[in-house]
Tab-separated table of C-alpha atoms in Angstrom:
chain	number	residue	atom	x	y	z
D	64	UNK	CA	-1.829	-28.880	-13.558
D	65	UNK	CA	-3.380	-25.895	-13.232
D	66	UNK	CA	-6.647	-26.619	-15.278
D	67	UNK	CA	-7.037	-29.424	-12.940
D	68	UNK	CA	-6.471	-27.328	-9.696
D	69	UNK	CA	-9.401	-25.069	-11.337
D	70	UNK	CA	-11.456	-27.909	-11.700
D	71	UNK	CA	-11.205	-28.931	-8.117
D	72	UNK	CA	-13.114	-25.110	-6.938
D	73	UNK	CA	-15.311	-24.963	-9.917
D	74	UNK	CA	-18.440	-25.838	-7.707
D	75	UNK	CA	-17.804	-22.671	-5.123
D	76	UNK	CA	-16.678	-20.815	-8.252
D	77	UNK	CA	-19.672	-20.959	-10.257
D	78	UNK	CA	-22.469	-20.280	-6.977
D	79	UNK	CA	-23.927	-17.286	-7.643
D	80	UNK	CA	-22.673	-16.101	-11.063
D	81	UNK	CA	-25.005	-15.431	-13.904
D	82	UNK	CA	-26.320	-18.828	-16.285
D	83	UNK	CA	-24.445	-17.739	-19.423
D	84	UNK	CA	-21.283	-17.510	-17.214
D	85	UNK	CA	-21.419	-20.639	-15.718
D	86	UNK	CA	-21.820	-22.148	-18.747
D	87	UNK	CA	-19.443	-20.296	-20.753
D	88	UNK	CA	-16.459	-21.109	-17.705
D	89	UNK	CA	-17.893	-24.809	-17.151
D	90	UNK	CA	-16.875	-25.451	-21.699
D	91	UNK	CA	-13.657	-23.556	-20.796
D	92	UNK	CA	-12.341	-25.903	-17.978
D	93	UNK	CA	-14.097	-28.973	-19.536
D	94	UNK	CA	-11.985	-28.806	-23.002
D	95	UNK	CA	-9.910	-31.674	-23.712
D	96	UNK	CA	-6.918	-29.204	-24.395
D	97	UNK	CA	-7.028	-26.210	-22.757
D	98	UNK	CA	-4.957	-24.662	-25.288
D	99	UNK	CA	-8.033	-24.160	-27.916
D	100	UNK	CA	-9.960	-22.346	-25.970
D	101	UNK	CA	-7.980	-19.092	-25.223
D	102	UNK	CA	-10.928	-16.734	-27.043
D	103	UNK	CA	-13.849	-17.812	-24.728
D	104	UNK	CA	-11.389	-17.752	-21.952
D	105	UNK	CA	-10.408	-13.672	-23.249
D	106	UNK	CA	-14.230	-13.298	-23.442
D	107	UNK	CA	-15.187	-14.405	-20.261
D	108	UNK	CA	-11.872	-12.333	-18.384
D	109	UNK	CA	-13.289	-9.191	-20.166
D	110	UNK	CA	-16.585	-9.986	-19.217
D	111	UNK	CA	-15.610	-10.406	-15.323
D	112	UNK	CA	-13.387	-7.334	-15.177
D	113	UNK	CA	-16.704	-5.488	-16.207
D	114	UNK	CA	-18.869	-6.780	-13.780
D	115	UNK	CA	-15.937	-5.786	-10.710
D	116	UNK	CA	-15.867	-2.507	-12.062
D	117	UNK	CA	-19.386	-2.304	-11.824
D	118	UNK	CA	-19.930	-2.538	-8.127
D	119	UNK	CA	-18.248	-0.275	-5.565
D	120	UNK	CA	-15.272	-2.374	-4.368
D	121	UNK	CA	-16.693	-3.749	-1.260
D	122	UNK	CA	-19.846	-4.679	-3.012
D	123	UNK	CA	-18.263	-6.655	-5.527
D	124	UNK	CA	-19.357	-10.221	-5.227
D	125	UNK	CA	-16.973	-12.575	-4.270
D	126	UNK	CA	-17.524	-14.921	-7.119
D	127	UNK	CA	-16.659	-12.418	-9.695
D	128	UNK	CA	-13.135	-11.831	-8.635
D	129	UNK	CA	-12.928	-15.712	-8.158
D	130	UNK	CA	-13.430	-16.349	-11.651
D	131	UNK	CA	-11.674	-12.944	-12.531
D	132	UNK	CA	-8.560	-14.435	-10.397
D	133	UNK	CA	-8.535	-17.768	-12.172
D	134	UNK	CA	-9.133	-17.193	-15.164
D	135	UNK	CA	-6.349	-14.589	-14.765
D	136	UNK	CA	-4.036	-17.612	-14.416
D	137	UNK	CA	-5.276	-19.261	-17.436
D	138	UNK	CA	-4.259	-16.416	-19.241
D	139	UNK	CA	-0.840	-16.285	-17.940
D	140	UNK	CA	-0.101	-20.015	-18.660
D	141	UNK	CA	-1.160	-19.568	-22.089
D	142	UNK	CA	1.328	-16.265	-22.329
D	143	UNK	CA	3.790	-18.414	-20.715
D	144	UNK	CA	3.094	-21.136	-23.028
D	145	UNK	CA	3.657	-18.713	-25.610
D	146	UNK	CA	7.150	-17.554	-24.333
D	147	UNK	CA	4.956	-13.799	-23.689
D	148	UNK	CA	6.980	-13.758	-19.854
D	149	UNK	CA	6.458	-10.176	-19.831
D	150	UNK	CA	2.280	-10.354	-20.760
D	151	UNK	CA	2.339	-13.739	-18.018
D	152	UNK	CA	3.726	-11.251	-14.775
D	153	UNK	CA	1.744	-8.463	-15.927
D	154	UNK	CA	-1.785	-10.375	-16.455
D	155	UNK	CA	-0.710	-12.322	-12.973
D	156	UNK	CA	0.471	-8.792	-11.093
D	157	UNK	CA	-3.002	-6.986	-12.519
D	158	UNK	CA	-5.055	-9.642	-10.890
D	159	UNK	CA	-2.872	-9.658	-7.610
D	160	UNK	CA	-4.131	-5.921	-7.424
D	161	UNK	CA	-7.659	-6.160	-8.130
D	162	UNK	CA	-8.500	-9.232	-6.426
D	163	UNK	CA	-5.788	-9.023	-3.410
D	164	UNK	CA	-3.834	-11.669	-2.534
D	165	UNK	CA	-6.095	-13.533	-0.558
D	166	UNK	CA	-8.467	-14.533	-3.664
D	167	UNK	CA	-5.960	-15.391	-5.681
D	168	UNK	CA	-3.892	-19.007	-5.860
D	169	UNK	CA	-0.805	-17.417	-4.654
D	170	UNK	CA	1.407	-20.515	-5.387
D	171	UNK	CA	0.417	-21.056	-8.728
D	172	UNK	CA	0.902	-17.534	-9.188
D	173	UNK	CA	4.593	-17.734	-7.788
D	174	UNK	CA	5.506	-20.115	-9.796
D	175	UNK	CA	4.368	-18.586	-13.167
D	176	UNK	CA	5.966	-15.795	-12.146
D	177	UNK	CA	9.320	-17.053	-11.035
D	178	UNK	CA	9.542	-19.251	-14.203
D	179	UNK	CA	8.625	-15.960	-16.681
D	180	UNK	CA	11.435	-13.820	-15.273
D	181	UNK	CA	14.328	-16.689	-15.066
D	182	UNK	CA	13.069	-17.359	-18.989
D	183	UNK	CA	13.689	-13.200	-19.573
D	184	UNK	CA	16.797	-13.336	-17.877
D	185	UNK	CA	18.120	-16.310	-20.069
D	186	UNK	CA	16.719	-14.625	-22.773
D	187	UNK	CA	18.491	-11.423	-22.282
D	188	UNK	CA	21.810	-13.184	-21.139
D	189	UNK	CA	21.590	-15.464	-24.845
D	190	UNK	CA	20.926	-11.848	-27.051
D	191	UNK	CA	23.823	-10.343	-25.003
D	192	UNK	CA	25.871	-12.878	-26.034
D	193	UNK	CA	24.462	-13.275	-29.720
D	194	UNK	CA	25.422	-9.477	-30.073
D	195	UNK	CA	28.834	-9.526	-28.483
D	196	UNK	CA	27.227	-7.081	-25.656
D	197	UNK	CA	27.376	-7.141	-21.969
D	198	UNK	CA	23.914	-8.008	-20.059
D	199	UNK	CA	22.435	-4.811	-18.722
D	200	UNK	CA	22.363	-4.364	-14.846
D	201	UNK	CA	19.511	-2.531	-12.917
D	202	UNK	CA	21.526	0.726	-12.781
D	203	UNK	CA	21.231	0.873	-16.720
D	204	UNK	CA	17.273	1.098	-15.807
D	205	UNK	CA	17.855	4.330	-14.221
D	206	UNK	CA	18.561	8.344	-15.540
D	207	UNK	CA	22.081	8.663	-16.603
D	208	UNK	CA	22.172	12.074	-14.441
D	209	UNK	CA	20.990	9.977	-11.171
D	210	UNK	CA	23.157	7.175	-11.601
D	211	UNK	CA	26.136	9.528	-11.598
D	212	UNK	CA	25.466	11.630	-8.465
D	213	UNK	CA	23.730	9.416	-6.522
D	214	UNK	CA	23.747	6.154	-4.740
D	215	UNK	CA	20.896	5.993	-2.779
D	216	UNK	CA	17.628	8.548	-2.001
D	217	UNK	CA	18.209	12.209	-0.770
D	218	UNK	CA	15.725	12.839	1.557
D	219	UNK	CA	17.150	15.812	3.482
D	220	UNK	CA	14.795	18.732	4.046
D	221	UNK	CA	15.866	22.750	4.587
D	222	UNK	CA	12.607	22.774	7.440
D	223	UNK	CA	10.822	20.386	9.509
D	224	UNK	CA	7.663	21.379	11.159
D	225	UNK	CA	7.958	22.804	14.443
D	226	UNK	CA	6.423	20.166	17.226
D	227	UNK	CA	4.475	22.183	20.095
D	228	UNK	CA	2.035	19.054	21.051
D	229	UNK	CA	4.114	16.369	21.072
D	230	UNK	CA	2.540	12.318	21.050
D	231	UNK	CA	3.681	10.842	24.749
D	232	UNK	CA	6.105	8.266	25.193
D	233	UNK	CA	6.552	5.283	27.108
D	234	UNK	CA	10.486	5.421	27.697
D	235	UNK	CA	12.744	8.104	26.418
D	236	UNK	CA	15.933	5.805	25.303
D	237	UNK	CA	16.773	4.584	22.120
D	238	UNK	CA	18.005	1.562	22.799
D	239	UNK	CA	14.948	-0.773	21.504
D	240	UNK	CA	17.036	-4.336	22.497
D	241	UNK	CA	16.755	-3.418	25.613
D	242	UNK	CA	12.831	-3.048	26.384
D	243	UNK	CA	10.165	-5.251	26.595
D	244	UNK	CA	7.949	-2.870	24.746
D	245	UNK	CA	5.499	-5.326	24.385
D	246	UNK	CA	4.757	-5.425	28.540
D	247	UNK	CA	4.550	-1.283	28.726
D	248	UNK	CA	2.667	-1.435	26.002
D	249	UNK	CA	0.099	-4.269	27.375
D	250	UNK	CA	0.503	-2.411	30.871
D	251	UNK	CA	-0.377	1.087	28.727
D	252	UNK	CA	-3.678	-0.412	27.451
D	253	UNK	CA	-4.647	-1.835	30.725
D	254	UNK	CA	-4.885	1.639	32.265
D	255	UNK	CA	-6.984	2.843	29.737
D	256	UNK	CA	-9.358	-0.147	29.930
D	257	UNK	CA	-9.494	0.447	33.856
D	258	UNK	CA	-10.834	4.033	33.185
D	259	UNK	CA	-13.157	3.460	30.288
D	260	UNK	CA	-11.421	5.091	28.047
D	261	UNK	CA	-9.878	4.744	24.955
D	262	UNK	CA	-5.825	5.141	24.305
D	263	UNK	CA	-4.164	8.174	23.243
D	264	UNK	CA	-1.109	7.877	20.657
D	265	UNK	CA	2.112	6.600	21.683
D	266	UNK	CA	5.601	7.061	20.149
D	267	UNK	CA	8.946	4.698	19.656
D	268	UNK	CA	11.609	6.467	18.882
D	269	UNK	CA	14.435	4.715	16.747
D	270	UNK	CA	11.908	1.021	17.580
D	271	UNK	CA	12.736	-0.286	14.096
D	272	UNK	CA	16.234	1.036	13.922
D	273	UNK	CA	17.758	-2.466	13.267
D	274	UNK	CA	15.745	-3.536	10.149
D	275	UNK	CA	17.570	-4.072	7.227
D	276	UNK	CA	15.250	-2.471	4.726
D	277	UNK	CA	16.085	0.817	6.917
D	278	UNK	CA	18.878	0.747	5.093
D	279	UNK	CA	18.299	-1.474	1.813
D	280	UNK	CA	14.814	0.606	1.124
D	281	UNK	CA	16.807	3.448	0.488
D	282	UNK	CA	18.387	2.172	-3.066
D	283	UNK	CA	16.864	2.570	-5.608
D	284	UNK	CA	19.087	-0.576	-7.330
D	285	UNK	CA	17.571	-2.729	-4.558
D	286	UNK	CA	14.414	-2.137	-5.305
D	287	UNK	CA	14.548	-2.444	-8.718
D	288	UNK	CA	15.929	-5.796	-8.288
D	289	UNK	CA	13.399	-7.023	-5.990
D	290	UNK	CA	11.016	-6.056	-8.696
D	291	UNK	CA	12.407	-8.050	-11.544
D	292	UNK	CA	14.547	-5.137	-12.919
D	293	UNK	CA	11.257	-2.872	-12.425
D	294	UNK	CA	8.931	-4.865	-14.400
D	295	UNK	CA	5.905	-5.422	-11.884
D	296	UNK	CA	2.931	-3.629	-11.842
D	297	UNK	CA	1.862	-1.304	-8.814
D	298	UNK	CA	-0.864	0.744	-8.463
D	299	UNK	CA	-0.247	4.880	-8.222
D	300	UNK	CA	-2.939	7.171	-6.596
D	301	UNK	CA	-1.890	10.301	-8.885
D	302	UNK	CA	-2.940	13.750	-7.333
D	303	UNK	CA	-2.482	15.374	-4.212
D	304	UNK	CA	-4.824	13.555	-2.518
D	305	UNK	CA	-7.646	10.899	-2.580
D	306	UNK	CA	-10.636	13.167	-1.951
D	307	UNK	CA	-8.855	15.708	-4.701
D	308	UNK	CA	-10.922	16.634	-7.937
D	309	UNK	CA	-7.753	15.653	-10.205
D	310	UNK	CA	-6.814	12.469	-8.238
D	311	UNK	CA	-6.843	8.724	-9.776
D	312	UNK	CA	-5.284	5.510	-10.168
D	313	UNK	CA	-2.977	3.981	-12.831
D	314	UNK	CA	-1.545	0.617	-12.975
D	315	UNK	CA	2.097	1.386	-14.042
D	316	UNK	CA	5.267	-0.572	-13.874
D	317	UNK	CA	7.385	-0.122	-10.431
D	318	UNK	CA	10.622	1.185	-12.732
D	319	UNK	CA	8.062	3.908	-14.361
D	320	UNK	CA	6.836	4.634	-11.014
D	321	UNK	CA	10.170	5.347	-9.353
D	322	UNK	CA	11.599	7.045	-11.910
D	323	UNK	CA	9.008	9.317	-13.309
D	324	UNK	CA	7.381	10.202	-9.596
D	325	UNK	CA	10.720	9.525	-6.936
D	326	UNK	CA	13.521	9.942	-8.533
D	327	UNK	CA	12.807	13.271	-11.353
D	328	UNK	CA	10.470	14.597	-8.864
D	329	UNK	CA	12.578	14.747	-5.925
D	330	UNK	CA	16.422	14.433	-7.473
D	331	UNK	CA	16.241	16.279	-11.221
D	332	UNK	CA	18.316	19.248	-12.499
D	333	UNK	CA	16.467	21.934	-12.759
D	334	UNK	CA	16.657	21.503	-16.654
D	335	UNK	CA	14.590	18.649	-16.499
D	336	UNK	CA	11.121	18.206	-17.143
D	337	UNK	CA	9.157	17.533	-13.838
D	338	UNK	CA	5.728	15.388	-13.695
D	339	UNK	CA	2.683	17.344	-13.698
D	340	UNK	CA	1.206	15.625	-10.599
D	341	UNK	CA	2.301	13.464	-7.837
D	342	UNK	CA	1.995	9.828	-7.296
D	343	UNK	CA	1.756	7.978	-4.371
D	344	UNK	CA	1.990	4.338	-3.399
D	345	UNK	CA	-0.185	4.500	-0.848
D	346	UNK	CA	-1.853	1.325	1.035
D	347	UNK	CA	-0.704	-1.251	-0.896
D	348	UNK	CA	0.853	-4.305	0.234
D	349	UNK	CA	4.029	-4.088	-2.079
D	350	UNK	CA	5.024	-7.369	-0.536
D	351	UNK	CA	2.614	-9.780	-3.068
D	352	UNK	CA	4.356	-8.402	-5.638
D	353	UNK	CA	7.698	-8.389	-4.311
D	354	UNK	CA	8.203	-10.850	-1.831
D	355	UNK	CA	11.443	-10.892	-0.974
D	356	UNK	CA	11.043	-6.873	0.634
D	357	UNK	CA	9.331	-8.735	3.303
D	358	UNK	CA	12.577	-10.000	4.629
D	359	UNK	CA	13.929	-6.455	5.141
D	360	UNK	CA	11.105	-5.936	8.324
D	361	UNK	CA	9.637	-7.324	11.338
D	362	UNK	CA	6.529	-7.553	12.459
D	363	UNK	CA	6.310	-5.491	15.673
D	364	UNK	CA	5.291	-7.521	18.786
D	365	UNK	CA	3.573	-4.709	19.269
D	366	UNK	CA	0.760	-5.670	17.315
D	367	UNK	CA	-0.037	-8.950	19.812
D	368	UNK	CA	-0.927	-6.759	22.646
D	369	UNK	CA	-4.817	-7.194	23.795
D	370	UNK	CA	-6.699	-4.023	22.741
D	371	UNK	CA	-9.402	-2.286	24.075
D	372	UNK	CA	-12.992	-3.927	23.683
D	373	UNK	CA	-14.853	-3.007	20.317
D	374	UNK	CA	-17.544	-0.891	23.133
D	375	UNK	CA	-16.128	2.592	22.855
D	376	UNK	CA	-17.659	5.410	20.626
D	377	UNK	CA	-15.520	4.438	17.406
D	378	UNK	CA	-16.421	1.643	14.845
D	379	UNK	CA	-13.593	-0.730	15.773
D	380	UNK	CA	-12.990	-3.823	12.755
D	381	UNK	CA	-11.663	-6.943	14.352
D	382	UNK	CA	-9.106	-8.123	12.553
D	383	UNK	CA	-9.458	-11.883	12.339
D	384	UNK	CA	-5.918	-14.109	13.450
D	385	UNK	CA	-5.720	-15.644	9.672
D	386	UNK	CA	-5.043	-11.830	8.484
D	387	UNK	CA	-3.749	-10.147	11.206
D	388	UNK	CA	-1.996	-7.806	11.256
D	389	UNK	CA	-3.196	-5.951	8.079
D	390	UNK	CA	0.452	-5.000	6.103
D	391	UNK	CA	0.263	-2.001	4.124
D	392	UNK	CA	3.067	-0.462	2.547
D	393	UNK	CA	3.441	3.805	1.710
D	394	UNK	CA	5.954	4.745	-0.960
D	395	UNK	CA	5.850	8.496	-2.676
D	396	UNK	CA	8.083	11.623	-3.202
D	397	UNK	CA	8.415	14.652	-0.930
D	398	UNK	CA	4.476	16.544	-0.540
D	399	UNK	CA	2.175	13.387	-0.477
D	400	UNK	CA	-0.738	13.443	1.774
D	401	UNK	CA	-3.282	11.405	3.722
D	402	UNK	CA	-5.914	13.608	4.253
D	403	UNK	CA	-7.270	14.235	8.064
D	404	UNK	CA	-9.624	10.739	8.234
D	405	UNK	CA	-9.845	7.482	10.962
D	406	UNK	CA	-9.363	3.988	10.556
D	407	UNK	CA	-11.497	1.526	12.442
D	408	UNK	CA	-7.712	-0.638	13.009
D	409	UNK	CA	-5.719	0.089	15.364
D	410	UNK	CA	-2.258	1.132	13.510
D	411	UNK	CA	1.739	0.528	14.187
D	412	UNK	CA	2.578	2.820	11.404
D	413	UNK	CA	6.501	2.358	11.219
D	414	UNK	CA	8.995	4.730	8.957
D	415	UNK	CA	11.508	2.999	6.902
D	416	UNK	CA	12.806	6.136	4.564
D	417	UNK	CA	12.614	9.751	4.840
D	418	UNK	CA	10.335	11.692	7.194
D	419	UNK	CA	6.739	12.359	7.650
D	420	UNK	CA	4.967	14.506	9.992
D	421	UNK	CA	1.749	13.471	11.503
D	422	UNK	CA	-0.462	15.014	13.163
D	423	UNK	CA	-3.794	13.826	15.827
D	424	UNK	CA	-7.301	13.950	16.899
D	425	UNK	CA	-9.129	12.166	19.416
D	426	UNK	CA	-12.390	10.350	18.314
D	427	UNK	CA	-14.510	13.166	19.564
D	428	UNK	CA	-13.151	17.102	19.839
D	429	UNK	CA	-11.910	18.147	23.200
D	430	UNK	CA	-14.352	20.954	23.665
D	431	UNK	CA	-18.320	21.060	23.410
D	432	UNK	CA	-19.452	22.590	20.096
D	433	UNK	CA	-15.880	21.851	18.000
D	434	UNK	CA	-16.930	19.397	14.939
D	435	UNK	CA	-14.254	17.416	12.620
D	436	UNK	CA	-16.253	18.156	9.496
D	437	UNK	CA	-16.593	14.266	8.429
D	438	UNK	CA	-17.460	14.357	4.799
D	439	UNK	CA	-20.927	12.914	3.285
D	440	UNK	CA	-21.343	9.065	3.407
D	441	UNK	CA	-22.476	8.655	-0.049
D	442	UNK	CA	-20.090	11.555	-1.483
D	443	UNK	CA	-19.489	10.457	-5.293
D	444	UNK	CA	-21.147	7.387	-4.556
D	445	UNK	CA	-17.642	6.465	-2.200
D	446	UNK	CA	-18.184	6.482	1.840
D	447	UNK	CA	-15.922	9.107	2.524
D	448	UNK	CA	-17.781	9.522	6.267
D	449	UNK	CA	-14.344	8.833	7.783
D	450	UNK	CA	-12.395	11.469	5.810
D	451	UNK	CA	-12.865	15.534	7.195
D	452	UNK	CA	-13.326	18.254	4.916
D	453	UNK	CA	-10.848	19.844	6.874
D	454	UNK	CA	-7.754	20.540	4.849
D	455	UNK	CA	-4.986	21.180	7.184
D	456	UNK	CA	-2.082	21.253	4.598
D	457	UNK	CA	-3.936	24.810	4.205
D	458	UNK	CA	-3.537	25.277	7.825
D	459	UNK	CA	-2.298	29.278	7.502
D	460	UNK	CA	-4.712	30.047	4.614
D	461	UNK	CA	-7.595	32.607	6.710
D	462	UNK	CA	-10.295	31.220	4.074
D	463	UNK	CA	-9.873	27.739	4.598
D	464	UNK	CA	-10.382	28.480	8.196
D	465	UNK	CA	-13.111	30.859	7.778
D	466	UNK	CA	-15.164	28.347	6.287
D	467	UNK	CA	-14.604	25.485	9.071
D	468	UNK	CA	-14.756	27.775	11.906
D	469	UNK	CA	-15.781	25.207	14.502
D	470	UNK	CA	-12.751	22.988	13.427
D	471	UNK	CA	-9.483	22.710	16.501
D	472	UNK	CA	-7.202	24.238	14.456
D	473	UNK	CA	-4.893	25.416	16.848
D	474	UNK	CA	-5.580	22.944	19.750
D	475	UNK	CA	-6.868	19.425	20.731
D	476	UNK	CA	-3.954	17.419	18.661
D	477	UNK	CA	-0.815	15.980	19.070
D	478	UNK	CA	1.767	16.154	16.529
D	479	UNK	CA	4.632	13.769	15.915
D	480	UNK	CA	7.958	14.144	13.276
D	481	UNK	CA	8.411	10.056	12.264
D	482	UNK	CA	12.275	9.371	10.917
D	483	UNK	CA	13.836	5.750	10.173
D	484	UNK	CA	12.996	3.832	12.639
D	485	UNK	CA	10.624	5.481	13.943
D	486	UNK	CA	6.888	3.736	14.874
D	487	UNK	CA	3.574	5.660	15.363
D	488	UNK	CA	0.916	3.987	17.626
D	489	UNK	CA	-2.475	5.026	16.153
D	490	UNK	CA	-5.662	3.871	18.135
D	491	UNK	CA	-8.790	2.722	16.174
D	492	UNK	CA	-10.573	6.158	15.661
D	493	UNK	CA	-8.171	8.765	15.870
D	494	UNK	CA	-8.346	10.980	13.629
D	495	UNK	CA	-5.086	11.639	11.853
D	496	UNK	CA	-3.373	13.762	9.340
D	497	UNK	CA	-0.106	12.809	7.307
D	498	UNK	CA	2.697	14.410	5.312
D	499	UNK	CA	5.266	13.520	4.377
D	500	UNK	CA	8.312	16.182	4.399
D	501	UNK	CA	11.154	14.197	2.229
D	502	UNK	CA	10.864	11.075	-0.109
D	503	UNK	CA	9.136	8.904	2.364
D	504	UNK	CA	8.698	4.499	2.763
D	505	UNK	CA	6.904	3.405	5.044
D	506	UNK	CA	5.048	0.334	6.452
D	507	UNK	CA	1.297	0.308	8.612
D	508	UNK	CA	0.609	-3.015	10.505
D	509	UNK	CA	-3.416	-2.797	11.192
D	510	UNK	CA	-4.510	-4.946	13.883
């Protein structure tokens, strides 16, 4: 079935890629059993994976993670084929990262998937029995020492930062139910485009109180679950930040990822051995590879208003109406940072668990002669024009200010302290800086 469904695309598969390629995939999905031909298929995977990782990301033609996606699922149906469930997700979950979701034949996908894990549980549930032992649970996946002091994340902090500049608000009570948030909004937006100018940050306090993930996204058991007992793979930004000397990615499994980086970062003894650096989940869409999170949230109706013209001094991306909005999802322990950098989306950035503080900068300084300090656009061969130098979790340090001496340091922002519920409206161009103070989950809706 699936060879077949491959067969259908070959045509818009094979435009573009290099002769030997073509060739090499066209014997592949040509063979009378596709069974025989799992080398040339390993050869030609390798051989794709190369070529993405030869490109920066957004130059990476579109054929290559085509073929990289499908033949991705060949691989995983001869794993499953194999009964190697484990090997099937992973392959599948490693091309659901590098290719996104969009590239990818999500269906097919699902159903290897779904099949590989209901074969591990039967497998597990058989041995259990063979053995005369009771199946594991999820809580077995966890430290002994967690499991018996805790229940759910700690995220209580001794300090918050103090606000001074707070980010406005359209209404002051907490009851969301009762709003049309949607009209203020829309009403909001209007003013702005009656003035020629562009919209200044906006807070909802409490907006998202009544999702269930505000409460399910805070166990750890939960979220093991809806990873198939932690056995998915996510990607981890390790470091303290993106534009950091020590920073990188690893593709890790979700159970090494919340134990090694949220749970013995933020909830050890003292005795025990903490990681060496701190990982961050950071704008991923956690909901491709586990689905069933997206039932926990909403989509804010927020994100249908109609936004300010793409005319102003910022470089606004439409996003088109088969995407939109954008979901990206922010998991990580107590200390993680965004650096201060824009987005050309405009952003509902809504808090789920724990606290972050955030804090904001127009498009263009407030005063003549004050500069943001973007960063080179060709800085390690990455465009990092939309990033500052700036380092404001240094804020108090007299050298770091000393040598940006033009930057607003102590004026020109707004500030804002996001807890559950809480939702962030960032405009397309503002220039924003984010920490967060406790373990923190949280969800951005571009648009």
């Amino acid at each position: 079935m699936i060879r077949y469904e491959l067969l259908e695309d070959t045509s818009s598969i094979l435009f573009g890629l290099e002769s030997e390629v073509k060739i090499l995939f066209s014997a592949i999905l040509l063979q009378p059993y596709v069974f025989t031909s799992r080398p040339k298929v390993e050869l030609l995977y390798n051989r794709a994976h190369e070529k993405i990782y030869s490109y920066p990301f957004k130059l990476v033609p579109r054929e290559w993670i085509g073929l990289f996606a499908d033949l991705s699922l060949l691989l995983a149906w001869y794993d499953y084929s194999a009964s190697s469930f484990d090997a099937a997700i992973a392959c599948l979950d490693r091309a659901l990262i590098i290719c996104g979701a969009v590239n990818c034949r999500i269906d097919s996908y699902a159903r290897i998937i779904q099949a590989s894990h209901s074969e591990i549980k039967n497998l597990k549930f058989v041995q259990s029995l063979t053995r005369g032992k009771t199946l594991p649970t999820s809580m077995t996946l966890l430290p002994a020492w967690f499991v018996d002091q805790e229940s759910s994340f700690n995220y209580t902090a001794s300090t918050f930062p103090k606000i001074i500049y707070p980010v406005g608000s359209l209404c002051e009570t907490e009851d969301a139910d009762s709003i049309d948030h949607l009209c203020l909004f829309q009403m909001y937006l209007d003013r702005f485009r009656m003035s020629h100018r562009g919209p200044a940050p906006l807070v909802w306090k409490k907006f998202a109180s009544s999702w269930p993930a505000i409460k399910l996204w805070n166990d750890p058991l939960y979220l093991l679950n809806q990873s198939q007992d932690g056995t998915r793979l996510v990607p981890v930004e390790i470091g303290s930040s993106y534009v950091s000397k020590d920073w990188t990615q690893q593709l890790m499994t979700f159970k090494s990822f919340l134990v090694d980086y949220i749970i013995t970062q933020s909830h050890a003894p003292q005795e025990q051995d903490q990681p060496l650096s701190t990982g961050y989940l950071a704008e991923f869409n956690l909901f491709v590879i586990m689905p069933y999170l997206r039932r926990d949230i909403t989509v804010p109706d927020l994100v249908y208003a109609n936004i300010m013209p793409a005319d102003l001094d910022y470089n606004y991306r439409h996003v088109s109406e088969e995407i939109m909005p954008i979901i990206n999802t922010w998991f990580g322990p107590k200390g993680t940072i965004s650096p201060l950098h824009t987005d050309p989306y405009h952003n509902i950035f809504t808090q789920v668990v724990g606290y972050k503080y955030v804090r904001l900068y127009p498009p263009q300084p407030a005063l003549a002669g004050q500069s943001m300090y973007a960063r080179s656009a060709c800085e390690d061969s990455i465009d990092r024009s939309n990033t500052s130098k700036v380092s404001l979790e240094n804020i108090d340090n007299k050298e770091v200010r000393a040598e940006f001496p033009d930057f607003p340091w102590d004026k020109g922002f707004v500030e804002t302290l996001l807890g559950p519920g809480d939702v962030l409206y960032i405009p397309a161009g503002w220039w924003h800086f984010v920490q967060s103070q406790t373990i923190s989950f949280s969800v951005s809706f571009w648009f």
